PDB file of C-alpha atoms in Angstrom:
ATOM      1  CA  UNK A 778       0.000   0.000   0.000  1.00 45.00           C
ATOM      2  CA  UNK A 779       1.404   3.371  -0.995  1.00 51.00           C
ATOM      3  CA  UNK A 780       1.629   6.192   1.466  1.00 53.00           C
ATOM      4  CA  UNK A 781       0.093   9.483   0.420  1.00 50.00           C
ATOM      5  CA  UNK A 782       3.544  11.123   0.587  1.00 52.00           C
ATOM      6  CA  UNK A 783       4.702   8.797  -2.214  1.00 55.00           C
ATOM      7  CA  UNK A 784       2.363  10.625  -4.558  1.00 63.00           C
ATOM      8  CA  UNK A 785       3.793  14.133  -4.286  1.00 66.00           C
ATOM      9  CA  UNK A 786       2.886  14.808  -7.890  1.00 64.00           C
ATOM     10  CA  UNK A 787      -0.803  14.167  -7.208  1.00 65.00           C
ATOM     11  CA  UNK A 788      -0.768  16.395  -4.123  1.00 66.00           C
ATOM     12  CA  UNK A 789       1.004  19.225  -5.935  1.00 68.00           C
ATOM     13  CA  UNK A 790      -1.321  18.892  -8.916  1.00 69.00           C
ATOM     14  CA  UNK A 791      -4.362  19.117  -6.647  1.00 68.00           C
ATOM     15  CA  UNK A 792      -2.944  22.200  -4.920  1.00 71.00           C
ATOM     16  CA  UNK A 793      -2.119  23.770  -8.265  1.00 72.00           C
ATOM     17  CA  UNK A 794      -5.617  23.114  -9.619  1.00 68.00           C
ATOM     18  CA  UNK A 795      -7.203  24.585  -6.481  1.00 70.00           C
ATOM     19  CA  UNK A 796      -4.960  27.652  -6.730  1.00 73.00           C
ATOM     20  CA  UNK A 797      -5.680  28.067 -10.436  1.00 70.00           C
ATOM     21  CA  UNK A 798      -9.409  27.767  -9.837  1.00 69.00           C
ATOM     22  CA  UNK A 799      -9.199  30.393  -7.074  1.00 70.00           C
ATOM     23  CA  UNK A 800      -7.249  32.661  -9.416  1.00 69.00           C
ATOM     24  CA  UNK A 801      -9.762  32.198 -12.221  1.00 67.00           C
ATOM     25  CA  UNK A 802     -12.667  32.744  -9.801  1.00 66.00           C
ATOM     26  CA  UNK A 803     -11.060  35.948  -8.541  1.00 65.00           C
ATOM     27  CA  UNK A 804     -10.577  37.294 -12.057  1.00 64.00           C
ATOM     28  CA  UNK A 805     -14.140  36.455 -13.051  1.00 61.00           C
ATOM     29  CA  UNK A 806     -13.186  33.899 -15.704  1.00 58.00           C
ATOM     30  CA  UNK A 807     -15.268  31.178 -14.039  1.00 55.00           C
ATOM     31  CA  UNK A 808     -18.410  33.261 -13.754  1.00 54.00           C
ATOM     32  CA  UNK A 809     -17.849  35.133 -17.009  1.00 58.00           C
ATOM     33  CA  UNK A 810     -16.020  32.890 -19.498  1.00 57.00           C
ATOM     34  CA  UNK A 811     -15.971  35.657 -22.104  1.00 59.00           C
ATOM     35  CA  UNK A 812     -13.529  37.585 -19.880  1.00 57.00           C
ATOM     36  CA  UNK A 813     -10.409  36.002 -21.435  1.00 61.00           C
ATOM     37  CA  UNK A 814      -8.155  39.007 -21.412  1.00 66.00           C
ATOM     38  CA  UNK A 815      -4.515  38.692 -22.541  1.00 69.00           C
ATOM     39  CA  UNK A 816      -3.377  38.936 -18.911  1.00 69.00           C
ATOM     40  CA  UNK A 817      -5.671  36.095 -17.861  1.00 66.00           C
ATOM     41  CA  UNK A 818      -4.441  33.923 -20.736  1.00 67.00           C
ATOM     42  CA  UNK A 819      -0.841  34.728 -19.842  1.00 73.00           C
ATOM     43  CA  UNK A 820      -1.476  33.720 -16.216  1.00 71.00           C
ATOM     44  CA  UNK A 821      -3.197  30.534 -17.362  1.00 71.00           C
ATOM     45  CA  UNK A 822      -0.302  29.531 -19.646  1.00 75.00           C
ATOM     46  CA  UNK A 823       2.268  30.487 -17.017  1.00 77.00           C
ATOM     47  CA  UNK A 824       0.485  28.299 -14.462  1.00 75.00           C
ATOM     48  CA  UNK A 825       0.341  25.377 -16.906  1.00 76.00           C
ATOM     49  CA  UNK A 826       4.045  25.791 -17.685  1.00 79.00           C
ATOM     50  CA  UNK A 827       4.941  25.792 -13.985  1.00 79.00           C
ATOM     51  CA  UNK A 828       2.810  22.688 -13.415  1.00 78.00           C
ATOM     52  CA  UNK A 829       4.662  20.893 -16.226  1.00 80.00           C
ATOM     53  CA  UNK A 830       8.028  21.932 -14.748  1.00 80.00           C
ATOM     54  CA  UNK A 831       7.027  20.619 -11.319  1.00 81.00           C
ATOM     55  CA  UNK A 832       5.800  17.345 -12.850  1.00 80.00           C
ATOM     56  CA  UNK A 833       9.027  16.859 -14.810  1.00 82.00           C
ATOM     57  CA  UNK A 834      11.127  17.633 -11.725  1.00 85.00           C
ATOM     58  CA  UNK A 835       9.195  15.186  -9.540  1.00 82.00           C
ATOM     59  CA  UNK A 836       9.237  12.389 -12.123  1.00 84.00           C
ATOM     60  CA  UNK A 837      12.962  12.888 -12.680  1.00 87.00           C
ATOM     61  CA  UNK A 838      13.620  12.840  -8.940  1.00 88.00           C
ATOM     62  CA  UNK A 839      11.625   9.604  -8.553  1.00 87.00           C
ATOM     63  CA  UNK A 840      13.419   8.059 -11.539  1.00 89.00           C
ATOM     64  CA  UNK A 841      16.840   8.967 -10.106  1.00 89.00           C
ATOM     65  CA  UNK A 842      15.942   7.385  -6.746  1.00 89.00           C
ATOM     66  CA  UNK A 843      14.804   4.255  -8.579  1.00 89.00           C
ATOM     67  CA  UNK A 844      18.078   4.090 -10.554  1.00 90.00           C
ATOM     68  CA  UNK A 845      20.079   4.546  -7.338  1.00 89.00           C
ATOM     69  CA  UNK A 846      18.200   1.652  -5.706  1.00 89.00           C
ATOM     70  CA  UNK A 847      18.795  -0.546  -8.752  1.00 89.00           C
ATOM     71  CA  UNK A 848      22.499   0.269  -8.780  1.00 89.00           C
ATOM     72  CA  UNK A 849      23.327   0.187  -5.074  1.00 91.00           C
ATOM     73  CA  UNK A 850      20.797  -2.077  -3.333  1.00 90.00           C
ATOM     74  CA  UNK A 851      20.076  -5.781  -3.478  1.00 85.00           C
ATOM     75  CA  UNK A 852      16.659  -6.320  -5.045  1.00 81.00           C
ATOM     76  CA  UNK A 853      15.713  -9.127  -2.652  1.00 79.00           C
ATOM     77  CA  UNK A 854      16.831  -7.782   0.714  1.00 80.00           C
ATOM     78  CA  UNK A 855      17.029  -4.043   0.004  1.00 81.00           C
ATOM     79  CA  UNK A 856      20.400  -3.757   1.734  1.00 84.00           C
ATOM     80  CA  UNK A 857      23.548  -2.373   0.134  1.00 87.00           C
ATOM     81  CA  UNK A 858      25.153  -4.478  -2.586  1.00 87.00           C
ATOM     82  CA  UNK A 859      28.739  -4.895  -3.830  1.00 85.00           C
ATOM     83  CA  UNK A 860      28.627  -1.700  -5.932  1.00 89.00           C
ATOM     84  CA  UNK A 861      27.673   0.362  -2.893  1.00 90.00           C
ATOM     85  CA  UNK A 862      30.298  -1.371  -0.767  1.00 86.00           C
ATOM     86  CA  UNK A 863      32.999  -0.651  -3.346  1.00 87.00           C
ATOM     87  CA  UNK A 864      32.197   3.073  -3.622  1.00 89.00           C
ATOM     88  CA  UNK A 865      31.566   3.593   0.087  1.00 87.00           C
ATOM     89  CA  UNK A 866      34.660   1.556   0.972  1.00 83.00           C
ATOM     90  CA  UNK A 867      36.821   3.698  -1.284  1.00 85.00           C
ATOM     91  CA  UNK A 868      35.413   6.888   0.241  1.00 87.00           C
ATOM     92  CA  UNK A 869      35.891   5.670   3.816  1.00 84.00           C
ATOM     93  CA  UNK A 870      39.375   4.328   3.106  1.00 82.00           C
ATOM     94  CA  UNK A 871      40.433   7.761   1.871  1.00 84.00           C
ATOM     95  CA  UNK A 872      38.845   9.466   4.875  1.00 84.00           C
ATOM     96  CA  UNK A 873      40.497   7.070   7.360  1.00 79.00           C
ATOM     97  CA  UNK A 874      43.900   6.940   5.635  1.00 76.00           C
ATOM     98  CA  UNK A 875      46.026   7.997   8.624  1.00 77.00           C
ATOM     99  CA  UNK A 876      44.168   5.735  11.077  1.00 78.00           C
ATOM    100  CA  UNK A 877      43.628   2.640   8.939  1.00 77.00           C
ATOM    101  CA  UNK A 878      40.476   0.714   8.194  1.00 77.00           C
ATOM    102  CA  UNK A 879      39.242  -2.775   9.049  1.00 79.00           C
ATOM    103  CA  UNK A 880      36.821  -4.688   6.818  1.00 76.00           C
ATOM    104  CA  UNK A 881      35.007  -7.875   7.831  1.00 77.00           C
ATOM    105  CA  UNK A 882      33.336 -10.027   5.202  1.00 73.00           C
ATOM    106  CA  UNK A 883      31.261 -13.181   5.430  1.00 74.00           C
ATOM    107  CA  UNK A 884      29.974 -15.681   2.916  1.00 74.00           C
ATOM    108  CA  UNK A 885      27.633 -18.646   3.001  1.00 77.00           C
ATOM    109  CA  UNK A 886      29.538 -21.536   1.473  1.00 79.00           C
ATOM    110  CA  UNK A 887      27.698 -23.579  -1.126  1.00 80.00           C
ATOM    111  CA  UNK A 888      24.484 -21.595  -0.770  1.00 81.00           C
ATOM    112  CA  UNK A 889      23.592 -22.584  -4.319  1.00 81.00           C
ATOM    113  CA  UNK A 890      23.085 -26.120  -2.979  1.00 84.00           C
ATOM    114  CA  UNK A 891      20.124 -24.844  -0.945  1.00 83.00           C
ATOM    115  CA  UNK A 892      18.690 -23.141  -4.027  1.00 83.00           C
ATOM    116  CA  UNK A 893      19.216 -26.256  -6.133  1.00 85.00           C
ATOM    117  CA  UNK A 894      17.787 -28.660  -3.545  1.00 87.00           C
ATOM    118  CA  UNK A 895      14.862 -26.710  -2.099  1.00 87.00           C
ATOM    119  CA  UNK A 896      14.174 -24.071  -4.739  1.00 87.00           C
ATOM    120  CA  UNK A 897      15.006 -20.417  -5.081  1.00 83.00           C
ATOM    121  CA  UNK A 898      12.012 -19.304  -2.983  1.00 86.00           C
ATOM    122  CA  UNK A 899      13.255 -21.323   0.001  1.00 85.00           C
ATOM    123  CA  UNK A 900      16.735 -19.802  -0.425  1.00 83.00           C
ATOM    124  CA  UNK A 901      15.211 -16.307  -0.518  1.00 80.00           C
ATOM    125  CA  UNK A 902      13.198 -17.070   2.624  1.00 82.00           C
ATOM    126  CA  UNK A 903      16.356 -18.212   4.435  1.00 80.00           C
ATOM    127  CA  UNK A 904      18.192 -15.009   3.510  1.00 76.00           C
ATOM    128  CA  UNK A 905      15.324 -12.802   4.590  1.00 73.00           C
TER     129      UNK A 905
END
């Protein structure tokens, strides 16, 4: 289930529409549709342009977060993967150069045997 904060675009669009309607109501364009003056049209097009910019920004931000998760997180567990470890390890090694750095690694030997014997779903359940 998605949280309402995951849909920032929908919230901003609703706020924009409410603000645009209030603007149009205040200028009389809602009550008197023949009142399309050049200023009102300019405000309408400016509002539409800003809404498109906000939508593009939000979609791009969401897409970049998705790409980051694909590149630096394991799809099954959601924890950091080898790519993240390599970049973060390099950064921390440089930062801790005078003091040194200790890295501990672990591995499950022959884990593929579990996947082969009991199926991939059982292996995923064991990891999680």
